[in-house]
Each structure stands twice: as C-alpha cells, then as structure tokens.
PDB file of C-alpha atoms in Angstrom:
ATOM      1  CA  MET V   8       0.000   0.000   0.000  1.00 45.00           C
ATOM      2  CA  MET V   9       1.357   3.418  -0.911  1.00 44.00           C
ATOM      3  CA  ARG V  10       0.193   6.614   0.736  1.00 46.00           C
ATOM      4  CA  THR V  11       1.323  10.179   0.343  1.00 44.00           C
ATOM      5  CA  THR V  12       0.543  13.215   2.426  1.00 46.00           C
ATOM      6  CA  ALA V  13       2.053  16.665   2.264  1.00 47.00           C
ATOM      7  CA  SER V  14       4.289  18.005   5.045  1.00 53.00           C
ATOM      8  CA  LYS V  15       7.166  20.495   5.279  1.00 55.00           C
ATOM      9  CA  ASP V  16      10.872  19.817   5.572  1.00 54.00           C
ATOM     10  CA  THR V  17      11.988  21.213   8.939  1.00 55.00           C
ATOM     11  CA  VAL V  18      15.308  22.444   7.473  1.00 56.00           C
ATOM     12  CA  THR V  19      14.326  23.859   4.093  1.00 59.00           C
ATOM     13  CA  GLY V  20      10.665  24.613   4.752  1.00 59.00           C
ATOM     14  CA  LYS V  21       9.831  23.075   1.370  1.00 58.00           C
ATOM     15  CA  ALA V  22       6.775  20.916   0.987  1.00 55.00           C
ATOM     16  CA  MET V  23       7.654  17.236   0.924  1.00 62.00           C
ATOM     17  CA  ALA V  24       5.708  14.063   0.577  1.00 69.00           C
ATOM     18  CA  ALA V  25       5.396  11.678   3.476  1.00 87.00           C
ATOM     19  CA  PRO V  26       7.331   8.444   3.107  1.00 94.00           C
ATOM     20  CA  MET V  27       5.811   5.837   0.838  1.00 95.00           C
ATOM     21  CA  THR V  28       6.079   2.222   1.893  1.00 96.00           C
ATOM     22  CA  LEU V  29       5.907  -0.908  -0.220  1.00 97.00           C
ATOM     23  CA  LYS V  30       5.916  -4.352   1.409  1.00 98.00           C
ATOM     24  CA  ILE V  31       6.396  -7.508  -0.625  1.00 97.00           C
ATOM     25  CA  ALA V  32       6.594 -11.194   0.315  1.00 98.00           C
ATOM     26  CA  LEU V  33       8.685 -13.054  -2.260  1.00 98.00           C
ATOM     27  CA  PRO V  34       8.449 -16.833  -2.617  1.00 97.00           C
ATOM     28  CA  ARG V  35      11.546 -18.895  -3.467  1.00 96.00           C
ATOM     29  CA  VAL V  36      11.266 -18.719  -7.253  1.00 94.00           C
ATOM     30  CA  PRO V  37      14.204 -18.104  -9.612  1.00 94.00           C
ATOM     31  CA  GLY V  38      14.336 -14.460 -10.705  1.00 95.00           C
ATOM     32  CA  ILE V  39      11.741 -13.326  -8.131  1.00 96.00           C
ATOM     33  CA  GLU V  40      13.967 -10.385  -7.132  1.00 96.00           C
ATOM     34  CA  LEU V  41      12.819  -8.753 -10.372  1.00 97.00           C
ATOM     35  CA  VAL V  42       9.367  -8.275  -8.824  1.00 97.00           C
ATOM     36  CA  ALA V  43      10.883  -6.245  -5.986  1.00 97.00           C
ATOM     37  CA  LEU V  44      12.948  -4.226  -8.447  1.00 97.00           C
ATOM     38  CA  GLN V  45       9.822  -3.271 -10.389  1.00 97.00           C
ATOM     39  CA  GLY V  46       8.232  -1.948  -7.199  1.00 97.00           C
ATOM     40  CA  LEU V  47      11.391  -0.039  -6.299  1.00 97.00           C
ATOM     41  CA  GLU V  48      11.578   1.537  -9.755  1.00 97.00           C
ATOM     42  CA  HIS V  49       7.918   2.484  -9.703  1.00 95.00           C
ATOM     43  CA  LEU V  50       8.275   4.309  -6.371  1.00 94.00           C
ATOM     44  CA  ALA V  51      11.491   6.000  -7.521  1.00 95.00           C
ATOM     45  CA  HIS V  52       9.920   7.146 -10.789  1.00 95.00           C
ATOM     46  CA  HIS V  53       6.931   8.568  -8.886  1.00 92.00           C
ATOM     47  CA  LEU V  54       9.285  10.567  -6.650  1.00 93.00           C
ATOM     48  CA  GLY V  55      11.583  11.687  -9.474  1.00 93.00           C
ATOM     49  CA  ILE V  56      14.700   9.917  -8.162  1.00 95.00           C
ATOM     50  CA  ALA V  57      17.816  10.216 -10.365  1.00 95.00           C
ATOM     51  CA  PRO V  58      18.482   7.115 -12.506  1.00 95.00           C
ATOM     52  CA  GLU V  59      22.001   6.586 -11.086  1.00 96.00           C
ATOM     53  CA  LYS V  60      20.595   6.406  -7.537  1.00 96.00           C
ATOM     54  CA  VAL V  61      17.939   3.949  -8.681  1.00 96.00           C
ATOM     55  CA  GLY V  62      20.620   1.847 -10.374  1.00 96.00           C
ATOM     56  CA  GLU V  63      22.654   1.665  -7.158  1.00 96.00           C
ATOM     57  CA  ALA V  64      19.539   0.799  -5.152  1.00 96.00           C
ATOM     58  CA  ARG V  65      18.729  -1.975  -7.655  1.00 97.00           C
ATOM     59  CA  ILE V  66      22.137  -3.559  -7.050  1.00 95.00           C
ATOM     60  CA  ILE V  67      21.686  -3.408  -3.269  1.00 96.00           C
ATOM     61  CA  VAL V  68      18.198  -4.927  -3.389  1.00 96.00           C
ATOM     62  CA  THR V  69      19.214  -7.689  -5.780  1.00 96.00           C
ATOM     63  CA  GLU V  70      22.182  -8.703  -3.629  1.00 94.00           C
ATOM     64  CA  ALA V  71      20.173  -8.613  -0.398  1.00 95.00           C
ATOM     65  CA  ILE V  72      17.389 -10.822  -1.774  1.00 96.00           C
ATOM     66  CA  ILE V  73      19.735 -13.331  -3.414  1.00 94.00           C
ATOM     67  CA  ASN V  74      21.811 -13.532  -0.209  1.00 92.00           C
ATOM     68  CA  ALA V  75      18.688 -14.094   1.896  1.00 94.00           C
ATOM     69  CA  PHE V  76      17.610 -17.086  -0.198  1.00 94.00           C
ATOM     70  CA  GLU V  77      21.140 -18.450  -0.672  1.00 91.00           C
ATOM     71  CA  HIS V  78      22.369 -18.185   2.908  1.00 89.00           C
ATOM     72  CA  GLY V  79      19.065 -18.538   4.774  1.00 89.00           C
ATOM     73  CA  GLY V  80      19.053 -22.252   4.082  1.00 88.00           C
ATOM     74  CA  PRO V  81      16.276 -24.491   2.778  1.00 88.00           C
ATOM     75  CA  GLU V  82      13.900 -23.289   5.505  1.00 86.00           C
ATOM     76  CA  THR V  83      13.844 -19.901   3.799  1.00 92.00           C
ATOM     77  CA  THR V  84      10.815 -20.340   1.576  1.00 95.00           C
ATOM     78  CA  GLU V  85       9.966 -16.653   1.560  1.00 97.00           C
ATOM     79  CA  VAL V  86      11.816 -13.351   1.831  1.00 97.00           C
ATOM     80  CA  ARG V  87      10.028 -10.204   2.950  1.00 98.00           C
ATOM     81  CA  VAL V  88      11.134  -6.916   1.455  1.00 98.00           C
ATOM     82  CA  GLU V  89      10.061  -3.468   2.565  1.00 98.00           C
ATOM     83  CA  PHE V  90      10.901  -0.164   0.904  1.00 97.00           C
ATOM     84  CA  THR V  91      10.258   3.145   2.648  1.00 97.00           C
ATOM     85  CA  MET V  92      11.081   5.985   0.303  1.00 96.00           C
ATOM     86  CA  THR V  93      11.016   9.761   0.221  1.00 95.00           C
ATOM     87  CA  ALA V  94      12.627  11.996  -2.375  1.00 94.00           C
ATOM     88  CA  GLU V  95      15.618  12.200  -0.011  1.00 95.00           C
ATOM     89  CA  GLU V  96      16.098   8.705   1.382  1.00 96.00           C
ATOM     90  CA  LEU V  97      15.352   5.035   0.852  1.00 97.00           C
ATOM     91  CA  THR V  98      15.234   2.468   3.626  1.00 98.00           C
ATOM     92  CA  ILE V  99      15.330  -1.173   2.563  1.00 98.00           C
ATOM     93  CA  LEU V 100      14.503  -4.047   4.907  1.00 98.00           C
ATOM     94  CA  VAL V 101      15.090  -7.613   3.752  1.00 97.00           C
ATOM     95  CA  ARG V 102      13.983 -10.365   6.141  1.00 97.00           C
ATOM     96  CA  ASP V 103      14.213 -14.108   5.989  1.00 96.00           C
ATOM     97  CA  ALA V 104      13.160 -16.782   8.470  1.00 93.00           C
ATOM     98  CA  GLY V 105      16.262 -18.857   7.865  1.00 91.00           C
ATOM     99  CA  ARG V 106      18.836 -20.350  10.193  1.00 88.00           C
ATOM    100  CA  GLY V 107      20.564 -17.029  10.907  1.00 89.00           C
ATOM    101  CA  PHE V 108      24.262 -16.447  11.495  1.00 85.00           C
ATOM    102  CA  ASP V 109      26.635 -14.446  13.658  1.00 85.00           C
ATOM    103  CA  PRO V 110      27.264 -11.158  11.806  1.00 83.00           C
ATOM    104  CA  LYS V 111      30.366 -10.556  13.968  1.00 80.00           C
ATOM    105  CA  ALA V 112      31.874 -13.782  12.619  1.00 79.00           C
ATOM    106  CA  MET V 113      31.708 -12.543   9.036  1.00 72.00           C
ATOM    107  CA  VAL V 114      35.108 -12.170   7.466  1.00 65.00           C
ATOM    108  CA  GLU V 115      36.014 -10.111   4.469  1.00 64.00           C
ATOM    109  CA  ARG V 116      37.129 -12.450   1.737  1.00 62.00           C
ATOM    110  CA  PRO V 117      40.127 -11.453  -0.314  1.00 61.00           C
ATOM    111  CA  SER V 118      39.303 -10.260  -3.802  1.00 62.00           C
ATOM    112  CA  ILE V 119      42.077 -12.483  -5.182  1.00 62.00           C
ATOM    113  CA  THR V 120      42.181 -16.236  -4.548  1.00 63.00           C
ATOM    114  CA  ALA V 121      45.241 -18.156  -3.354  1.00 67.00           C
ATOM    115  CA  LYS V 122      45.832 -19.087  -7.017  1.00 72.00           C
ATOM    116  CA  GLY V 123      45.928 -15.410  -8.013  1.00 73.00           C
ATOM    117  CA  MET V 124      42.522 -15.482  -9.690  1.00 69.00           C
ATOM    118  CA  PRO V 125      39.774 -12.955  -8.961  1.00 62.00           C
ATOM    119  CA  SER V 126      37.401 -14.351  -6.335  1.00 62.00           C
ATOM    120  CA  ARG V 127      33.888 -14.996  -7.616  1.00 60.00           C
ATOM    121  CA  ARG V 128      32.359 -15.150  -4.114  1.00 62.00           C
ATOM    122  CA  GLY V 129      31.955 -12.758  -1.216  1.00 67.00           C
ATOM    123  CA  TRP V 130      31.255  -9.577  -3.159  1.00 77.00           C
ATOM    124  CA  GLY V 131      27.622  -9.098  -2.135  1.00 83.00           C
ATOM    125  CA  MET V 132      28.164  -7.664   1.341  1.00 85.00           C
ATOM    126  CA  LYS V 133      31.053  -5.469   0.176  1.00 87.00           C
ATOM    127  CA  LEU V 134      28.954  -4.154  -2.668  1.00 89.00           C
ATOM    128  CA  MET V 135      25.907  -3.444  -0.497  1.00 92.00           C
ATOM    129  CA  ARG V 136      28.018  -1.645   2.110  1.00 92.00           C
ATOM    130  CA  SER V 137      29.855   0.433  -0.477  1.00 93.00           C
ATOM    131  CA  LEU V 138      26.663   1.588  -2.210  1.00 95.00           C
ATOM    132  CA  SER V 139      24.683   2.332   0.954  1.00 96.00           C
ATOM    133  CA  ASP V 140      24.804   5.085   3.555  1.00 97.00           C
ATOM    134  CA  GLY V 141      23.756   2.814   6.413  1.00 96.00           C
ATOM    135  CA  PHE V 142      23.981  -0.956   6.724  1.00 95.00           C
ATOM    136  CA  GLU V 143      22.888  -3.112   9.657  1.00 96.00           C
ATOM    137  CA  ILE V 144      22.457  -6.853  10.096  1.00 95.00           C
ATOM    138  CA  SER V 145      20.366  -8.443  12.817  1.00 95.00           C
ATOM    139  CA  SER V 146      20.394 -12.236  12.887  1.00 94.00           C
ATOM    140  CA  GLY V 147      19.378 -15.091  15.163  1.00 92.00           C
ATOM    141  CA  LYS V 148      17.624 -18.439  15.213  1.00 90.00           C
ATOM    142  CA  MET V 149      14.442 -16.823  13.867  1.00 90.00           C
ATOM    143  CA  GLY V 150      16.135 -15.419  10.783  1.00 94.00           C
ATOM    144  CA  THR V 151      18.026 -12.433   9.519  1.00 95.00           C
ATOM    145  CA  THR V 152      17.054  -8.838   8.831  1.00 97.00           C
ATOM    146  CA  ILE V 153      19.218  -6.490   6.818  1.00 96.00           C
ATOM    147  CA  THR V 154      18.399  -2.792   7.084  1.00 97.00           C
ATOM    148  CA  ILE V 155      19.966  -0.540   4.488  1.00 97.00           C
ATOM    149  CA  THR V 156      19.596   3.195   4.086  1.00 97.00           C
ATOM    150  CA  LYS V 157      20.540   5.156   1.011  1.00 97.00           C
ATOM    151  CA  ARG V 158      20.424   8.897   0.447  1.00 96.00           C
ATOM    152  CA  LEU V 159      18.690   9.696  -2.808  1.00 95.00           C
ATOM    153  CA  SER V 160      19.261  13.441  -3.160  1.00 88.00           C
TER     154      SER V 160
END
C-alpha cells in the first residue's frame, strides 16, 4: 500500500511528501527479485529519483534478496522486502526466516584467490556496504534482517 501526504521539511521549509512504503513477500522462485525491483523503480519514478541512484539501489536490493535465499538455508521459503522511500532517502529491509548467522563472525574475503585469480564469491556484502549510507544486520535463530539506508538526493 502506498500513501502520500504533504508536510514540510523542517530544514528547508519546502513541501515534501510523506514516506511511501511498499511491502512484498517473495516466494523462493528463480528471478523473483525482479518483482521487488519493479516496485522499487515504480516508487522511484513517482518521486523523481535520479536514474544513477535507482541503479545503485537496484544492485543493493538484488544482492540482499539473493543472499537471503542463498544463505538462509532451505527453511527460507519466503523473503520479505520493505521499501520506505522519500525523495531524499530510501530504507530497505530484507527479512528471511532462515537459520541465521553471527554477523560478527563474518570475514572479508580477499578479492584475489590463493591461485591469483579474482574471487567470484563474497562480493555481495562489500557491494551493499559500499553503495549504501547505512547498513545493519540483525540475525538469530528466527532469521536475519538487513536494514539498508541510502540517500537519494
């Protein structure tokens, strides 16, 4: 459900729209992240977000959804995605009900393998962190939630 109401920015005094929220439950189906991307693009287009910001947000969302299904384990039959967007900021929540993990135990993988070849794994988290302005992982036995914020203006 999307709602808009007018309010004023406390700093600039300009009229601004209230945040719009889109919530989606995605079943484990190949390519299902494209459904979330369509919703993201539709909200961004409505708010007049610059294409380069939308492109970066697309990468973040794609990685977060693929990671949730891949690392959540077979018990992850559904991933919930929530976008809250204004013309200035996007908050992305991606939740799974998988086995969870210890975020503190995550290690940065080297970009080059021991054989001197570029690593094909471990880029998702680096990419999401580098393209976002805020990145938080909460995980436990009931699943994992990734909260990402991105400035859009």
